[in-house]
Coordinates of C-alpha atoms and ligand atoms in Angstrom, one line a residue:
M54 CA -0.3 -0.3 -0.2
A55 CA 2.5 2.5 0.2
Q56 CA 4.0 1.9 -2.9
R57 CA 0.1 2.2 -4.5
V58 CA -0.1 5.4 -2.2
Y59 CA 3.5 7.0 -3.2
T60 CA 2.9 6.2 -7.2
S61 CA -0.9 7.6 -7.1
R62 CA 0.6 11.2 -5.1
L63 CA 3.2 11.1 -8.2
L64 CA 1.0 10.5 -10.9
G65 CA -2.4 13.2 -8.7
Q66 CA 0.7 16.2 -8.9
D67 CA 1.5 16.5 -12.2
P68 CA -0.9 18.6 -14.0
C69 CA -0.6 17.0 -16.9
L70 CA -1.7 13.7 -16.0
V71 CA -4.6 14.4 -13.4
L72 CA -6.6 17.7 -12.2
H73 CA -8.9 18.5 -9.3
G74 CA -9.9 14.6 -7.8
G75 CA -9.3 13.4 -12.2
G76 CA -7.7 10.1 -12.6
N77 CA -7.8 6.6 -10.3
T78 CA -5.3 4.3 -9.3
S79 CA -5.6 0.5 -8.2
V80 CA -4.1 -2.8 -6.6
K81 CA -4.9 -6.4 -6.2
A82 CA -4.0 -7.9 -2.9
C83 CA -4.5 -10.2 -0.2
H84 CA -6.9 -10.1 2.5
T85 CA -7.0 -12.3 5.4
T86 CA -10.8 -12.6 7.1
V87 CA -11.1 -12.3 11.0
F88 CA -11.7 -16.6 10.6
G89 CA -7.9 -16.8 9.5
E90 CA -9.0 -17.2 5.5
E91 CA -7.3 -15.3 2.7
L92 CA -9.6 -13.2 0.0
D93 CA -8.1 -11.4 -3.6
V94 CA -9.5 -8.2 -2.7
L95 CA -9.4 -5.0 -4.9
V96 CA -7.9 -1.7 -3.4
V97 CA -9.1 1.1 -5.6
K98 CA -9.8 5.2 -4.6
G99 CA -12.2 5.8 -3.4
S100 CA -14.8 9.1 -5.1
G101 CA -14.3 12.2 -3.4
S102 CA -10.2 11.8 -2.9
D103 CA -7.8 13.5 -4.7
L104 CA -5.1 11.9 -6.2
A105 CA -2.3 14.2 -4.7
D106 CA -3.2 13.7 -1.5
I107 CA -4.4 10.8 -0.9
D108 CA -3.7 8.6 1.7
T109 CA -4.6 4.3 2.2
S110 CA -7.7 5.7 3.9
G111 CA -8.2 7.4 0.5
F112 CA -8.8 3.9 -0.8
A113 CA -11.6 1.5 -0.7
T114 CA -10.5 -2.8 -0.2
L115 CA -13.4 -4.3 -2.6
R116 CA -14.1 -8.3 -2.4
L117 CA -12.6 -8.8 -6.1
E118 CA -14.5 -11.9 -7.5
H119 CA -17.6 -9.6 -6.6
V120 CA -16.7 -6.5 -8.6
A121 CA -14.6 -7.8 -11.6
R122 CA -18.3 -10.3 -12.0
L123 CA -20.2 -6.9 -12.0
A124 CA -19.2 -6.7 -15.8
T125 CA -20.5 -9.9 -16.8
L126 CA -24.1 -8.5 -16.3
D127 CA -26.2 -7.0 -19.5
H128 CA -27.3 -4.3 -16.8
L129 CA -26.0 -2.8 -14.0
T130 CA -28.1 0.3 -13.5
D131 CA -25.4 3.4 -11.3
T132 CA -27.7 2.4 -8.1
E133 CA -27.2 -1.2 -8.3
M134 CA -24.1 -0.4 -9.1
A135 CA -23.2 1.7 -5.6
R136 CA -25.3 -1.3 -4.0
Q137 CA -22.9 -3.7 -5.1
L138 CA -20.0 -1.8 -4.5
D139 CA -21.0 -0.9 -0.7
L140 CA -22.3 -5.2 -0.7
A141 CA -18.3 -5.6 -1.6
A142 CA -16.1 -4.0 0.5
V143 CA -14.2 -5.9 3.1
V144 CA -13.5 -3.2 5.2
P145 CA -16.5 -1.6 6.3
G146 CA -17.0 2.6 6.7
G147 CA -14.3 3.1 4.3
P148 CA -14.8 5.8 1.0
A149 CA -17.3 4.9 -2.4
P150 CA -14.8 3.0 -4.0
S151 CA -14.0 4.5 -7.4
V152 CA -16.9 5.1 -10.8
E153 CA -14.2 3.0 -12.1
A154 CA -13.3 -0.1 -9.7
I155 CA -15.1 -2.7 -12.5
L156 CA -13.2 -1.6 -14.8
H157 CA -10.0 -2.0 -12.4
A158 CA -11.1 -5.0 -11.2
V159 CA -11.3 -6.7 -14.3
L160 CA -8.0 -5.9 -16.3
P161 CA -5.4 -9.4 -14.9
H162 CA -3.0 -7.0 -13.6
R163 CA -2.3 -6.7 -10.0
F164 CA -1.2 -2.3 -9.7
V165 CA -3.5 -0.2 -12.4
D166 CA -3.0 3.6 -13.4
H167 CA -5.8 5.7 -15.0
T168 CA -4.8 9.2 -16.3
H169 CA -6.2 12.2 -18.3
A170 CA -2.7 13.3 -19.5
D171 CA -3.2 16.1 -21.5
A172 CA -0.6 14.4 -24.7
V173 CA -3.6 11.1 -24.6
V174 CA -6.0 13.7 -24.9
T175 CA -5.4 16.3 -27.3
L176 CA -4.1 13.1 -29.7
T177 CA -7.1 11.3 -29.4
N178 CA -9.7 14.6 -29.5
T179 CA -8.9 14.0 -33.1
P180 CA -10.8 13.1 -36.2
A181 CA -7.7 10.3 -37.1
G182 CA -7.4 10.0 -32.6
E183 CA -7.0 6.2 -33.1
A184 CA -4.8 6.4 -36.1
L185 CA -2.6 8.9 -34.5
V186 CA -2.7 6.1 -31.2
K187 CA -1.4 3.3 -32.9
E188 CA 1.3 5.7 -35.3
V189 CA 2.0 7.6 -31.9
F190 CA 1.4 3.9 -29.3
G191 CA 2.3 1.1 -32.4
H192 CA 1.3 -2.1 -30.3
R193 CA 1.9 -1.2 -26.8
V194 CA -1.6 0.1 -26.7
A195 CA -5.4 -1.8 -26.5
V196 CA -7.9 1.3 -27.1
V197 CA -11.3 1.5 -27.6
P198 CA -14.2 3.8 -28.4
Y199 CA -15.3 6.4 -26.2
V200 CA -18.3 4.5 -23.7
M201 CA -19.6 6.3 -21.3
P202 CA -17.4 5.9 -17.8
G203 CA -18.8 3.3 -15.5
F204 CA -21.0 0.0 -15.9
Q205 CA -20.3 0.5 -19.3
L206 CA -17.4 1.1 -19.7
A207 CA -16.3 -1.7 -18.3
R208 CA -18.2 -3.8 -19.7
L209 CA -16.9 -2.9 -22.7
C210 CA -13.5 -2.8 -21.9
A211 CA -13.8 -6.9 -19.9
Q212 CA -14.8 -7.7 -23.8
Q213 CA -11.7 -6.6 -24.8
V214 CA -10.1 -8.4 -21.2
A215 CA -11.9 -11.5 -22.8
A216 CA -10.3 -12.0 -26.4
G217 CA -7.4 -11.3 -25.1
A218 CA -6.9 -8.0 -26.0
V219 CA -5.5 -7.1 -23.6
D220 CA -2.4 -9.3 -22.6
G221 CA -0.8 -9.7 -25.6
P222 CA 3.5 -9.6 -25.5
G223 CA 4.4 -5.6 -25.1
V224 CA 0.6 -4.5 -24.0
V225 CA 0.9 -2.4 -21.2
G226 CA -1.8 0.3 -21.8
L227 CA -5.4 0.6 -23.1
V228 CA -6.4 4.0 -24.6
L229 CA -9.8 5.3 -23.9
L230 CA -10.6 7.8 -27.0
N231 CA -11.6 10.8 -25.3
H232 CA -11.0 10.2 -22.2
G233 CA -8.0 9.0 -21.1
I234 CA -5.7 6.4 -20.4
F235 CA -5.1 3.5 -18.6
T236 CA -1.2 1.5 -18.0
W237 CA -0.7 -1.7 -15.6
G238 CA 2.3 -3.4 -13.7
A239 CA 3.7 -6.1 -11.7
T240 CA 4.6 -3.7 -9.6
A241 CA 3.6 -0.2 -9.1
R242 CA 6.8 1.6 -10.2
E243 CA 6.1 -0.1 -13.3
S244 CA 3.0 0.8 -14.0
Y245 CA 4.0 4.4 -13.3
E246 CA 6.9 4.5 -15.3
R247 CA 4.5 2.9 -17.9
M248 CA 2.6 5.8 -17.9
I249 CA 4.5 8.4 -18.2
E250 CA 6.0 6.6 -21.1
L251 CA 3.6 7.1 -23.1
V252 CA 2.9 9.8 -22.2
N253 CA 5.5 11.0 -23.1
L254 CA 5.8 9.3 -26.0
A255 CA 2.5 11.5 -27.1
A256 CA 4.0 14.2 -25.4
D257 CA 7.1 14.5 -28.2
H258 CA 4.8 13.7 -31.3
L259 CA 2.5 17.0 -30.1
E260 CA 6.1 18.9 -29.6
R261 CA 7.6 18.1 -33.7
V262 CA 3.6 19.1 -34.5
R263 CA 3.9 22.8 -31.9
V264 CA 7.4 23.3 -33.5
R265 CA 5.8 22.8 -37.3
A266 CA 2.5 25.5 -36.0
R267 CA 4.7 28.6 -34.1
A268 CA 7.2 28.7 -37.8
A269 CA 3.1 28.3 -39.8
T270 CA 1.5 31.5 -37.8
A271 CA 1.9 34.3 -35.3
L272 CA -1.9 34.9 -33.8
P273 CA -3.0 38.8 -32.5
V274 CA -2.3 38.8 -29.9
P275 CA -5.3 41.3 -28.4
S276 CA -4.7 43.8 -25.2
P277 CA -7.0 43.4 -22.4
A278 CA -8.7 46.9 -22.1
G279 CA -12.3 47.1 -20.4
G280 CA -12.3 48.2 -16.8
H281 CA -13.6 46.5 -13.4
T282 CA -16.9 47.4 -13.5
G283 CA -17.7 45.8 -16.9
R284 CA -15.6 43.1 -15.7
A285 CA -18.8 43.9 -12.0
A286 CA -21.4 44.2 -14.3
M287 CA -20.4 40.6 -15.6
R288 CA -20.6 39.2 -12.1
A289 CA -23.4 40.3 -11.5
A290 CA -24.9 39.0 -14.3
V291 CA -23.3 35.3 -13.8
A292 CA -24.6 35.5 -10.4
E293 CA -28.1 36.3 -10.9
A294 CA -27.8 32.6 -13.8
A295 CA -26.0 31.5 -10.8
G296 CA -28.9 31.8 -8.6
A297 CA -25.9 33.0 -5.2
P298 CA -22.9 35.1 -5.2
V299 CA -20.4 34.0 -7.0
V300 CA -16.6 35.2 -7.5
I301 CA -14.9 35.6 -11.0
S302 CA -11.0 35.4 -11.3
W303 CA -9.8 37.2 -14.6
H304 CA -7.6 36.6 -16.7
T305 CA -5.3 38.2 -19.1
D306 CA -2.2 36.7 -19.2
A307 CA -0.2 35.7 -22.5
P308 CA -1.1 32.6 -23.0
V309 CA -4.7 33.6 -22.5
M310 CA -4.6 36.0 -24.5
A311 CA -3.5 34.2 -27.7
F312 CA -5.9 32.4 -27.1
L313 CA -9.1 35.2 -26.8
G314 CA -6.9 36.1 -30.7
R315 CA -7.6 32.9 -32.4
P316 CA -9.4 33.2 -36.0
D317 CA -11.4 30.1 -34.8
L318 CA -12.7 31.1 -31.3
A319 CA -15.8 31.5 -30.9
D320 CA -15.9 27.8 -33.4
V321 CA -12.8 25.0 -31.7
S322 CA -14.1 27.2 -27.8
Q323 CA -17.5 26.3 -28.4
R324 CA -16.8 22.6 -28.8
G325 CA -16.9 20.4 -25.2
P326 CA -14.0 19.6 -23.1
A327 CA -11.1 17.6 -23.1
T328 CA -11.8 15.1 -20.6
P329 CA -16.0 14.3 -20.0
D330 CA -15.3 14.7 -16.4
H331 CA -14.4 18.2 -16.2
V332 CA -17.5 18.9 -17.6
I333 CA -18.6 18.9 -14.2
R334 CA -16.0 21.5 -13.2
T335 CA -16.3 23.8 -17.0
K336 CA -19.8 22.7 -18.1
R337 CA -19.6 21.8 -21.2
V338 CA -18.6 25.1 -23.1
P339 CA -17.6 28.3 -21.9
M340 CA -19.8 31.6 -22.7
M341 CA -17.7 33.9 -25.7
G342 CA -19.0 37.6 -25.4
R343 CA -20.9 39.3 -22.3
D344 CA -24.3 37.9 -23.0
V345 CA -25.3 35.9 -20.1
G346 CA -29.2 35.9 -21.7
A347 CA -27.3 33.9 -24.4
Y348 CA -25.8 31.5 -22.7
T349 CA -28.4 30.3 -20.2
S350 CA -31.0 30.3 -22.8
A351 CA -28.6 27.5 -24.7
Y352 CA -28.4 25.8 -21.3
R353 CA -31.5 25.8 -20.6
A354 CA -32.6 24.1 -24.1
Y355 CA -29.2 22.3 -24.1
F356 CA -31.0 20.7 -21.3
E357 CA -34.1 19.7 -22.3
G358 CA -32.5 18.8 -25.6
H359 CA -30.9 15.6 -23.9
R360 CA -33.2 15.3 -20.8
H361 CA -34.9 12.5 -21.5
R362 CA -31.7 10.4 -22.3
S363 CA -32.0 9.9 -18.3
T364 CA -35.0 7.5 -16.4
A365 CA -34.8 9.4 -13.5
E366 CA -36.0 12.7 -12.9
L367 CA -33.4 15.0 -13.5
Q368 CA -33.1 18.4 -11.8
P369 CA -31.4 20.9 -14.1
L370 CA -28.3 22.6 -12.6
D371 CA -27.7 26.3 -12.7
P372 CA -27.2 27.9 -16.4
A373 CA -24.4 30.5 -15.5
P374 CA -21.0 29.7 -17.2
R375 CA -18.2 28.9 -15.4
V376 CA -15.6 30.1 -17.7
V377 CA -15.6 33.3 -19.6
L378 CA -14.1 34.1 -22.8
D379 CA -13.6 37.9 -23.8
P380 CA -11.3 39.6 -26.3
E381 CA -11.5 42.7 -24.0
L382 CA -12.5 41.1 -19.9
G383 CA -9.8 38.0 -20.5
M384 CA -10.8 35.2 -18.9
G385 CA -13.2 34.7 -16.2
C386 CA -13.2 31.4 -14.1
V387 CA -16.6 31.3 -11.9
G388 CA -17.0 29.8 -8.8
R389 CA -19.7 30.3 -5.6
S390 CA -16.1 30.6 -4.2
P391 CA -12.3 31.6 -4.7
A392 CA -11.4 27.5 -4.7
D393 CA -13.8 26.5 -7.6
A394 CA -12.9 28.8 -9.7
A395 CA -9.6 28.2 -9.7
I396 CA -10.2 24.9 -11.0
A397 CA -11.5 25.5 -12.8
E398 CA -9.3 28.0 -14.3
D399 CA -7.1 25.2 -13.8
I400 CA -9.0 23.0 -16.4
Y401 CA -9.7 25.3 -18.6
R402 CA -5.9 26.1 -18.7
H403 CA -4.7 22.7 -20.2
T404 CA -7.9 22.8 -22.1
M405 CA -6.7 25.5 -23.8
Q406 CA -3.3 24.0 -24.4
V407 CA -4.9 20.7 -25.7
I408 CA -7.1 22.5 -27.9
A409 CA -4.4 24.2 -29.4
D410 CA -3.1 20.8 -30.3
A411 CA -5.3 18.8 -31.4
T412 CA -6.2 21.4 -34.3
E413 CA -3.2 21.4 -35.5
L414 CA -3.3 17.6 -36.1
G415 CA -6.4 18.2 -38.2
G416 CA -9.0 19.3 -35.8
Y417 CA -10.5 19.3 -32.2
Q418 CA -13.2 17.2 -32.2
P419 CA -13.7 16.1 -28.1
V420 CA -17.4 13.4 -27.7
S421 CA -20.8 14.9 -28.6
P422 CA -23.0 17.2 -25.7
A423 CA -25.4 13.8 -25.2
D424 CA -22.2 11.9 -24.4
L425 CA -21.2 15.1 -22.1
F426 CA -24.7 15.1 -21.2
D427 CA -25.3 11.6 -19.9
V428 CA -22.0 12.3 -17.7
E429 CA -22.7 15.9 -16.2
Y430 CA -26.0 14.4 -15.7
W431 CA -24.8 10.9 -13.9
D432 CA -25.6 11.1 -9.8
L433 CA -21.9 9.2 -9.7
E434 CA -20.2 12.8 -10.7
Q435 CA -22.6 15.5 -8.7
A436 CA -22.0 13.0 -6.1
K437 CA -18.3 14.6 -6.1
L438 CA -19.5 17.8 -5.8
R439 CA -22.0 17.0 -2.7
G440 CA -20.8 16.5 0.8
R441 CA -19.5 20.0 1.1
G442 CA -22.3 21.2 3.7
A443 CA -24.7 23.6 3.2
P444 CA -22.7 26.9 2.3
L445 CA -21.1 29.7 4.4
P446 CA -24.1 32.6 4.9
H447 CA -20.9 35.3 2.9
T448 CA -20.0 32.3 0.6
G449 CA -19.3 33.7 -3.2
E450 CA -19.4 37.5 -1.2
V451 CA -16.1 39.7 -1.6
A452 CA -15.3 42.3 0.7
L453 CA -12.4 44.9 1.2
V454 CA -11.5 46.1 4.2
T455 CA -9.2 48.8 5.0
G456 CA -6.3 49.1 7.7
A457 CA -6.3 44.7 7.5
A458 CA -3.2 44.3 8.3
S459 CA -3.9 44.6 12.5
G460 CA -6.2 45.3 15.6
I461 CA -10.2 45.2 14.3
G462 CA -9.4 45.1 10.6
R463 CA -7.5 42.2 10.7
A464 CA -10.5 40.6 13.2
C465 CA -12.6 41.7 10.3
A466 CA -10.8 40.4 7.7
A467 CA -10.3 37.1 9.5
A468 CA -14.5 37.2 10.8
L469 CA -15.7 37.6 7.2
M470 CA -13.3 35.0 5.3
A471 CA -14.7 32.2 8.6
E472 CA -17.9 33.0 7.6
G473 CA -17.0 32.4 3.8
A474 CA -16.4 35.8 2.0
A475 CA -13.1 36.7 -0.1
V476 CA -11.2 39.6 1.3
V477 CA -9.3 41.6 -0.4
G478 CA -7.6 43.8 2.7
L479 CA -5.3 47.3 2.5
D480 CA -2.9 48.1 4.5
L481 CA -0.2 50.7 4.9
S482 CA 2.0 47.6 6.3
P483 CA 3.5 45.9 3.5
A484 CA 2.7 43.0 6.1
V485 CA -0.9 42.8 4.5
M486 CA 0.7 40.9 1.6
T487 CA 0.8 37.6 4.0
T488 CA -1.1 38.2 7.2
F489 CA -3.3 34.8 6.1
A490 CA -0.8 33.3 4.4
G491 CA -1.1 29.3 4.2
R492 CA -3.9 29.4 6.4
P493 CA -7.5 28.2 5.5
P494 CA -9.6 29.1 3.6
A495 CA -7.7 28.4 0.3
H496 CA -7.7 31.6 -1.9
H497 CA -9.5 33.4 0.2
W498 CA -7.5 36.3 0.5
L499 CA -5.8 38.8 -1.4
G500 CA -2.7 41.5 0.3
I501 CA -2.8 44.5 -1.5
H502 CA 0.2 47.2 0.1
A503 CA -1.4 50.4 -0.5
D504 CA -1.8 53.6 1.2
V505 CA -5.2 54.9 0.9
T506 CA -4.9 58.2 0.6
G507 CA -3.5 57.8 -3.0
T508 CA -5.8 58.1 -5.4
A509 CA -3.4 56.2 -8.1
S510 CA -3.3 53.5 -5.5
V511 CA -7.1 53.0 -4.5
A512 CA -8.2 52.9 -8.0
G513 CA -5.6 50.1 -8.5
A514 CA -6.3 48.1 -5.3
L515 CA -10.0 47.9 -6.9
D516 CA -8.7 47.0 -9.9
E517 CA -7.0 44.2 -8.4
A518 CA -9.7 43.7 -5.8
V519 CA -12.2 42.6 -9.4
A520 CA -9.4 40.9 -11.4
R521 CA -9.0 38.6 -8.7
F522 CA -12.7 38.3 -7.4
G523 CA -14.9 40.1 -10.2
G524 CA -16.5 42.5 -7.8
L525 CA -17.1 44.1 -4.7
D526 CA -20.2 43.4 -2.4
I527 CA -18.9 44.3 1.1
L528 CA -16.3 47.3 1.9
V529 CA -15.2 47.7 5.1
L530 CA -13.2 51.6 6.2
N531 CA -11.5 51.3 8.6
A532 CA -7.5 52.2 8.5
G533 CA -7.8 55.1 10.5
I534 CA -5.1 57.3 13.1
F535 CA -5.3 58.2 16.6
P536 CA -2.3 61.4 17.2
A537 CA -0.9 61.8 20.1
S538 CA -3.5 63.8 22.5
S539 CA -3.3 67.5 21.7
P540 CA -5.0 70.2 23.5
I541 CA -6.8 72.6 20.8
A542 CA -4.4 75.1 21.8
D543 CA -1.9 73.4 20.3
L544 CA -3.1 72.2 17.1
D545 CA -0.9 71.5 15.0
P546 CA -2.3 71.8 11.5
D547 CA -0.2 69.3 9.8
S548 CA -1.4 66.5 12.1
W549 CA -4.5 68.3 11.8
R550 CA -4.6 67.6 8.0
Q551 CA -2.6 63.8 8.0
V552 CA -6.0 62.6 10.7
M553 CA -8.4 64.5 8.1
A554 CA -6.8 63.2 5.4
V555 CA -6.5 59.5 6.5
N556 CA -9.9 59.3 8.5
L557 CA -11.6 61.5 6.7
D558 CA -10.7 62.1 3.0
A559 CA -9.1 59.0 2.0
N560 CA -12.2 57.2 2.8
A561 CA -14.9 60.1 1.1
R562 CA -12.3 59.3 -2.2
L563 CA -13.0 55.3 -1.3
L564 CA -17.0 55.6 -1.0
K565 CA -17.0 57.2 -4.5
E566 CA -14.9 54.9 -6.1
A567 CA -16.5 51.9 -4.4
H568 CA -19.8 52.8 -5.6
P569 CA -20.2 51.8 -8.6
L570 CA -18.6 48.5 -7.6
L571 CA -21.7 48.2 -4.9
R572 CA -23.9 49.1 -6.8
L573 CA -23.4 46.0 -8.6
S574 CA -23.7 43.5 -6.1
P575 CA -25.9 40.3 -6.5
G576 CA -26.6 41.0 -2.6
G577 CA -27.0 44.4 -1.8
G578 CA -23.7 46.0 -1.6
R579 CA -22.5 46.7 2.2
V580 CA -20.5 49.4 3.8
V581 CA -19.8 49.3 7.6
V582 CA -18.0 52.5 9.0
I583 CA -15.9 52.0 11.9
G584 CA -16.3 55.2 13.6
S585 CA -15.4 56.0 16.9
K586 CA -16.8 55.7 20.8
N587 CA -15.7 59.6 20.4
V588 CA -18.5 60.1 17.8
P589 CA -20.7 60.5 20.7
A590 CA -18.7 60.7 23.1
P591 CA -15.2 63.0 22.5
G592 CA -12.8 63.3 24.5
P593 CA -10.5 66.2 25.5
G594 CA -7.1 66.7 23.7
A595 CA -8.4 64.5 20.6
A596 CA -10.1 67.2 18.7
A597 CA -8.5 66.1 15.1
Y598 CA -9.7 62.8 16.3
S599 CA -13.1 63.5 17.7
A600 CA -13.8 66.1 14.4
S601 CA -12.2 63.1 11.6
K602 CA -15.0 60.6 13.0
A603 CA -17.9 62.7 14.1
A604 CA -17.1 63.8 10.2
L605 CA -16.9 60.0 8.6
T606 CA -19.7 59.4 10.3
Q607 CA -21.5 62.2 8.7
L608 CA -20.4 60.7 5.5
A609 CA -22.0 57.5 5.9
R610 CA -24.8 58.7 7.1
V611 CA -25.4 61.1 3.8
A612 CA -23.8 57.6 1.3
A613 CA -27.0 55.5 3.8
L614 CA -29.4 58.9 1.8
E615 CA -28.0 58.4 -1.7
W616 CA -27.0 55.1 -1.8
G617 CA -30.9 53.5 -0.9
P618 CA -32.1 53.1 -4.1
D619 CA -29.4 51.5 -4.7
R620 CA -29.6 48.6 -2.3
I621 CA -26.5 49.9 -0.7
H622 CA -26.5 49.9 3.0
V623 CA -24.4 51.5 5.4
N624 CA -23.8 51.2 8.7
V625 CA -20.9 53.1 11.8
V626 CA -19.8 50.9 15.1
H627 CA -18.6 52.9 17.4
P628 CA -16.4 50.8 19.2
N629 CA -14.6 52.2 22.8
A630 CA -11.4 50.8 24.6
V631 CA -10.5 47.8 22.5
F632 CA -6.8 47.6 24.5
D633 CA -5.7 44.5 21.3
T634 CA -4.7 46.4 18.8
G635 CA -1.5 47.9 17.6
V636 CA -2.2 51.0 19.2
W637 CA -2.4 50.0 23.0
T638 CA 1.2 48.5 24.0
E639 CA 0.7 47.5 27.9
E640 CA 3.1 51.2 28.5
V641 CA 0.2 53.3 27.4
L642 CA -1.7 51.1 28.8
S643 CA -1.4 51.7 32.8
S644 CA 0.2 55.4 32.2
R645 CA -3.0 56.2 31.2
A646 CA -5.1 53.5 33.3
A647 CA -2.5 55.8 35.6
S648 CA -4.2 58.9 35.0
Y649 CA -7.8 57.8 35.5
G650 CA -6.2 56.4 39.1
L651 CA -7.2 52.6 38.0
S652 CA -5.6 49.3 37.9
V653 CA -4.8 48.3 34.3
E654 CA -7.0 45.6 34.6
E655 CA -9.9 47.8 36.1
Y656 CA -9.6 50.3 33.2
R657 CA -9.6 48.0 30.5
R658 CA -13.8 46.6 31.7
A659 CA -14.4 50.8 32.8
N660 CA -17.7 50.8 31.6
L661 CA -21.7 49.7 32.0
L662 CA -21.2 45.8 32.1
G663 CA -17.9 45.9 33.6
T664 CA -16.5 43.3 30.4
E665 CA -13.6 44.0 27.8
V666 CA -14.2 44.8 24.7
T667 CA -11.6 43.5 21.8
S668 CA -11.2 43.3 18.2
A669 CA -13.3 40.6 17.7
D670 CA -16.1 41.7 19.2
V671 CA -16.1 44.4 16.9
A672 CA -15.1 42.3 14.2
R673 CA -18.7 40.5 15.2
M674 CA -20.6 43.1 14.7
C675 CA -19.1 44.1 11.2
V676 CA -20.3 41.0 10.3
A677 CA -23.5 41.0 11.7
M678 CA -24.2 44.5 10.1
C679 CA -23.8 42.6 6.3
G680 CA -25.8 39.5 7.4
P681 CA -29.6 39.1 7.4
A682 CA -29.7 41.2 11.5
F683 CA -29.4 43.9 9.6
A684 CA -30.8 43.6 5.9
R685 CA -33.7 46.0 7.3
T686 CA -31.1 48.6 8.4
T687 CA -29.4 51.1 6.6
G688 CA -27.3 54.1 8.0
A689 CA -27.7 52.9 12.0
Q690 CA -24.8 53.9 14.5
V691 CA -23.8 50.7 17.0
P692 CA -21.7 51.4 19.7
V693 CA -19.4 48.0 20.8
D694 CA -17.9 49.4 23.8
G695 CA -19.5 47.5 27.2
G696 CA -22.0 50.2 28.0
N697 CA -20.6 53.8 28.2
L698 CA -22.5 56.2 30.7
R699 CA -22.3 59.6 28.4
V700 CA -23.3 57.6 25.6
V701 CA -26.2 55.7 26.9
Ligands
LIG74 ZN1 -11.1 8.4 -15.9

């Protein structure tokens, strides 16, 4: 098993072989029962595991004879197949076995590997696919035409096995046209090395074709144009089609733009995915251009035109695209979460190369829409997407938090991510870039080192936010400065201006710049302004700070008045005495406590409830203001201060 796990991971970690849960591996072994009897078993990858990081718990152990014998049946429904595979389990509580378990069982070899190698699907997604396979691999592989994965494919392969096709001299693999490749061996290493050798033969063939192609044509490369509002409008339309907020990551790098510049783009992009199981991640075809209505109508027609193929009462999946190809906006990759969008991106990047190469080989020709429909609406494929539980409340939403590297801003960012939102954090400190690096949830954090008082840096940050996540739903205005205490009689004009520039002017500009994005938020935009207790109850010596926060609060109230028709909520939280922030060192804390004649402990809890207020408490209110509790509230000011005598 150690060897089985090891080479499974080697295969899984090469994206040119399998992507995101694709492919499967097995080993035939001996299992000793509790009675001391020996039993032949098939140990096969479980459905839902990813080869890249699989371990022994990701494999199911099944009675080999029972599983192999299923391939001799004339018919087997999906439900019955799943039941029979369940019944064949030798180790209880294991994962549901791969849909290809029966095929692994009928191949009479110890170790068996299956991938969707780019190079192999490229050869076979062409009109002359079978001939190309013969040309490149000779007699080293058997070939089967495309049939639906699962029972039908296993049955066809069992017939080939019975006819002796896979045990001829030197036959080390099986190519499934339009789908992928199997190899086998007496050891894990032998099977793995055969996989690599065959895939390399195919890749070498493609490289020769590519060299010819590069010499023959120079593709026009369009320049990415179209501002972030165009992209946010696209996200709003896609989210409406999806019936839920989505993120869209946009890409305009050279390989993407070269693909978008293909003169035959409208044709080749609309033919289908490189291997059928990609359909659940990318849909059958990407959306060309910006007409979401036309795409969803076409999807509904595809569903209605093929639903009769299933005996089950099918429910249509959401008709929204997962990949958008627009010569000006770039490639947009859609997902309910940033991780889903990243999967669609990975898959489509490989698909672009497969399409380009297959076109050079005589034309890109994946399986028919009808065959893809069978896979897309195959319950066993959809099961891969289930079991993830209910989505978090802010799944698919995008928040921008200023001053996010520390204190209240960082706590707000963490709380929003914990509720499923993708967060763009701005901060004057470069530490913001790595504030949440390496921490789950993956792909949810974008830290931007930016000065909120700079016009160009704010516009650049919004561009970057939309490029990464597609739009903006939530804006948390938190960045602010608290200058040294100074009576009005001694006011330093530069310090006054600096406080106003950060606490007021920068927020006014950010509100103005963010408005076109917030009004395109699928769930309605939400702005949370971090005010201060000093607004209702200013402090002596804090003129600049108190005045700036009061003006900011007034700005928020006007925004609430103006933006109601745009479904944008604007609410203010007034924190007080939040001591777990960078401003409050132990030294400052003890000197402030002493000036009130209190111990540090008493000073921390000097409020009506006698409780300590933390950044996390403020963040909790911030998240609440973005959720259903505040769905009917705008222009509100809520203190988070433990109760203040001067405020109540
Ligand atoms: Zn496969």
